[in-house]
Amino acid sequence: MATTADLKIPSKVFDVFDIKDKNAGTSTGKKWLDSHGETIETFSPTDGETIAHVTCANKDDYDKVIRQAQEAFKEWRKWPAPSRGHVIRAVGSKLRERKEDLGALVSYEMGKSLQEGKGEVQEMIDICDYATGLSKQLYGFTMHSERPDHRLYEQYHPLGVVGLITAFNFPVAVWAWNTMIALTCGDTVVWKPSDKTPLCARACQKIMGEVFEEFDVPEGVSNVVTGGACIGEQISHDDRIPLVSATGSIAMGKKVGQAVISRLGKPLLELGGNNGMIITPSADMDLTLNAALFGAVGTAGQRCTTTRRLIIHEDIYDEFKDKLVNAYKQLK
C-alpha cells in the first residue's frame, strides 16, 4: 500500500472508510464477508502507485449474497415507502458529511479532477433528496368500473433484487442514481462495481452500513460483489434478478442486454457514445474552444458524452486547429 507521504490525498480518508492494505470486496450491508475469489490491486492513475488490495467474490460468494438479498426483499418491501425514504434521507446527510473525503477518494482512485470528484458526490446527494421526496409520491390511478359496487385502481409494486453493473468513470454517482430509487421503491440491490475502482465501492458501502445500523435495516438490502466480467455475466444470466442496470461500453451493453432479454428480464443500459461537435464560421471561437476542450478532456475524457470528433468548416479549420493544439499544450 502506498504510504501517506506518497499520496495526493489526505491520509484520514482511508481511516474514514476503513480502507487497509487488504480489503474484503463482498458485503451484504452492515457485514463484510470472507471472499474466495482472486485478489486484485487498485492503483491511482495519478501516479501509478498501488493503493490497496481487494479480494473478489467467487460463484459461491455471489450466490450467498443473492440469497441474502432475496430474504431481505421479503421484509424491505413491507416497509412503508416514506419509512424507506427516511433511510435514504439519512444516507444523503451522511454523504454531505463525507463529501470532501469521498470526493478525494474518487479523484485519486479514478483519476478525474478533485473538483469533478466532489461534483460526483454532489450528484449522489441530489439523488438522495429526489428519492426521499419520491417516497411520498408513489402514486397510482383510481378509475371507475363498469361493474356495480366495484372499483379499479393500480398500485406499483417492487420488482425484487435489482442487479447493478457500473463503470469506472463514474464510480459512485451511477450507483447512487440506481440504488436510491430502487431502495425507495422497495427493491434490494446487488452491485458489481468496476474492478478498477473497488475502494470507492467500499466507501459507499461503509456509509450505507452506518445508516442501516442506525435504522435497523435488514441485512441484504444493499449489497456489493466485487469481481471481473464473470460476476457481470452471472448477474446478467441470473433469473433471480428481474432487472439489470448496466453502464459501460456498447459492446458490453449488447452482451448484457441479450442475456437479460433472453430470460425475459428488464435491461436498463447507459452506454458510451460517439459525440461530434460541428463548428461553423459564425461560431464564437473562444467559446467554442473552451467547449471543445472541456468536452474532450473533462472527467479525464472518460464520460459517455465525451466529445470525440470535431467537424469543422474548411474556412476556419486551420485557425481553430492551431488554437486547439495550443490549448492542449497548456494542459497538465
PDB file of N, CA and C in Angstrom, residues 8 10 39 74 90 93 97 99 110 132 159 198 212 214-215 244 247 252 295 303 306 317 320 322 332:
ATOM      1  N   LYS A   8      -1.460  11.774  -2.854  1.00  0.00           N
ATOM      2  CA  LYS A   8      -2.000  13.108  -3.098  1.00  0.00           C
ATOM      3  C   LYS A   8      -3.441  13.136  -2.587  1.00  0.00           C
ATOM      4  N   PRO A  10      -5.635  13.189   1.496  1.00  0.00           N
ATOM      5  CA  PRO A  10      -5.473  13.193   2.955  1.00  0.00           C
ATOM      6  C   PRO A  10      -5.487  11.773   3.518  1.00  0.00           C
ATOM      7  N   THR A  39      -7.457 -11.931  -5.726  1.00  0.00           N
ATOM      8  CA  THR A  39      -7.158 -10.642  -5.104  1.00  0.00           C
ATOM      9  C   THR A  39      -6.646  -9.694  -6.176  1.00  0.00           C
ATOM     10  N   LYS A  74     -38.054  -9.654   1.168  1.00  0.00           N
ATOM     11  CA  LYS A  74     -39.333 -10.047   1.763  1.00  0.00           C
ATOM     12  C   LYS A  74     -39.745  -9.102   2.888  1.00  0.00           C
ATOM     13  N   ALA A  90     -31.228   9.922   5.373  1.00  0.00           N
ATOM     14  CA  ALA A  90     -30.074   9.804   6.262  1.00  0.00           C
ATOM     15  C   ALA A  90     -28.801   9.506   5.469  1.00  0.00           C
ATOM     16  N   SER A  93     -27.627  12.766   4.143  1.00  0.00           N
ATOM     17  CA  SER A  93     -26.985  13.563   5.194  1.00  0.00           C
ATOM     18  C   SER A  93     -25.566  13.075   5.466  1.00  0.00           C
ATOM     19  N   GLU A  97     -21.749  14.958   4.974  1.00  0.00           N
ATOM     20  CA  GLU A  97     -20.659  14.970   5.954  1.00  0.00           C
ATOM     21  C   GLU A  97     -19.358  14.465   5.334  1.00  0.00           C
ATOM     22  N   LYS A  99     -18.525  14.405   2.012  1.00  0.00           N
ATOM     23  CA  LYS A  99     -18.343  14.831   0.627  1.00  0.00           C
ATOM     24  C   LYS A  99     -16.873  15.064   0.291  1.00  0.00           C
ATOM     25  N   MET A 110      -9.973   7.018  -9.377  1.00  0.00           N
ATOM     26  CA  MET A 110     -10.441   7.016 -10.766  1.00  0.00           C
ATOM     27  C   MET A 110      -9.552   7.849 -11.674  1.00  0.00           C
ATOM     28  N   THR A 132     -35.977  10.755  -1.603  1.00  0.00           N
ATOM     29  CA  THR A 132     -36.717  10.998  -0.358  1.00  0.00           C
ATOM     30  C   THR A 132     -38.093  11.575  -0.672  1.00  0.00           C
ATOM     31  N   LEU A 159     -39.951  -4.820  -7.759  1.00  0.00           N
ATOM     32  CA  LEU A 159     -39.636  -5.964  -8.615  1.00  0.00           C
ATOM     33  C   LEU A 159     -38.971  -7.101  -7.842  1.00  0.00           C
ATOM     34  N   PRO A 198     -12.634  -0.405  -6.835  1.00  0.00           N
ATOM     35  CA  PRO A 198     -13.318  -1.126  -5.751  1.00  0.00           C
ATOM     36  C   PRO A 198     -13.316  -0.374  -4.420  1.00  0.00           C
ATOM     37  N   PHE A 212     -27.661   1.967   7.918  1.00  0.00           N
ATOM     38  CA  PHE A 212     -28.500   0.785   8.143  1.00  0.00           C
ATOM     39  C   PHE A 212     -28.469   0.350   9.599  1.00  0.00           C
ATOM     40  N   GLU A 214     -28.177   2.319  12.134  1.00  0.00           N
ATOM     41  CA  GLU A 214     -28.998   3.286  12.866  1.00  0.00           C
ATOM     42  C   GLU A 214     -30.488   2.994  12.724  1.00  0.00           C
ATOM     43  N   PHE A 215     -30.908   2.560  11.528  1.00  0.00           N
ATOM     44  CA  PHE A 215     -32.324   2.349  11.265  1.00  0.00           C
ATOM     45  C   PHE A 215     -32.737   0.877  11.327  1.00  0.00           C
ATOM     46  N   VAL A 244     -31.736  -5.581 -14.570  1.00  0.00           N
ATOM     47  CA  VAL A 244     -30.290  -5.345 -14.519  1.00  0.00           C
ATOM     48  C   VAL A 244     -30.005  -3.986 -15.147  1.00  0.00           C
ATOM     49  N   THR A 247     -23.890   0.047 -16.921  1.00  0.00           N
ATOM     50  CA  THR A 247     -23.251   1.197 -17.535  1.00  0.00           C
ATOM     51  C   THR A 247     -21.884   0.777 -18.060  1.00  0.00           C
ATOM     52  N   MET A 252     -20.198  -4.144 -24.263  1.00  0.00           N
ATOM     53  CA  MET A 252     -20.672  -4.755 -23.021  1.00  0.00           C
ATOM     54  C   MET A 252     -22.190  -4.705 -22.947  1.00  0.00           C
ATOM     55  N   GLY A 295     -15.190  19.346 -23.370  1.00  0.00           N
ATOM     56  CA  GLY A 295     -15.948  18.188 -23.834  1.00  0.00           C
ATOM     57  C   GLY A 295     -15.077  16.967 -24.062  1.00  0.00           C
ATOM     58  N   ARG A 303     -16.208   9.990 -20.215  1.00  0.00           N
ATOM     59  CA  ARG A 303     -17.611  10.331 -19.987  1.00  0.00           C
ATOM     60  C   ARG A 303     -18.398   9.835 -21.205  1.00  0.00           C
ATOM     61  N   THR A 306     -18.509  12.388 -23.806  1.00  0.00           N
ATOM     62  CA  THR A 306     -17.238  12.994 -24.193  1.00  0.00           C
ATOM     63  C   THR A 306     -17.217  13.323 -25.684  1.00  0.00           C
ATOM     64  N   TYR A 317     -10.824  25.894 -40.442  1.00  0.00           N
ATOM     65  CA  TYR A 317     -10.178  24.673 -39.968  1.00  0.00           C
ATOM     66  C   TYR A 317      -8.789  24.932 -39.399  1.00  0.00           C
ATOM     67  N   PHE A 320      -8.764  27.173 -36.157  1.00  0.00           N
ATOM     68  CA  PHE A 320      -9.250  26.501 -34.946  1.00  0.00           C
ATOM     69  C   PHE A 320      -8.294  25.393 -34.516  1.00  0.00           C
ATOM     70  N   ASP A 322      -5.075  25.286 -34.825  1.00  0.00           N
ATOM     71  CA  ASP A 322      -3.923  25.888 -34.152  1.00  0.00           C
ATOM     72  C   ASP A 322      -4.281  26.305 -32.725  1.00  0.00           C
ATOM     73  N   LYS A 332      -2.204  20.024 -17.936  1.00  0.00           N
ATOM     74  CA  LYS A 332      -1.323  19.210 -17.094  1.00  0.00           C
ATOM     75  C   LYS A 332      -1.985  17.862 -16.864  1.00  0.00           C
TER      76      LYS A 332
END
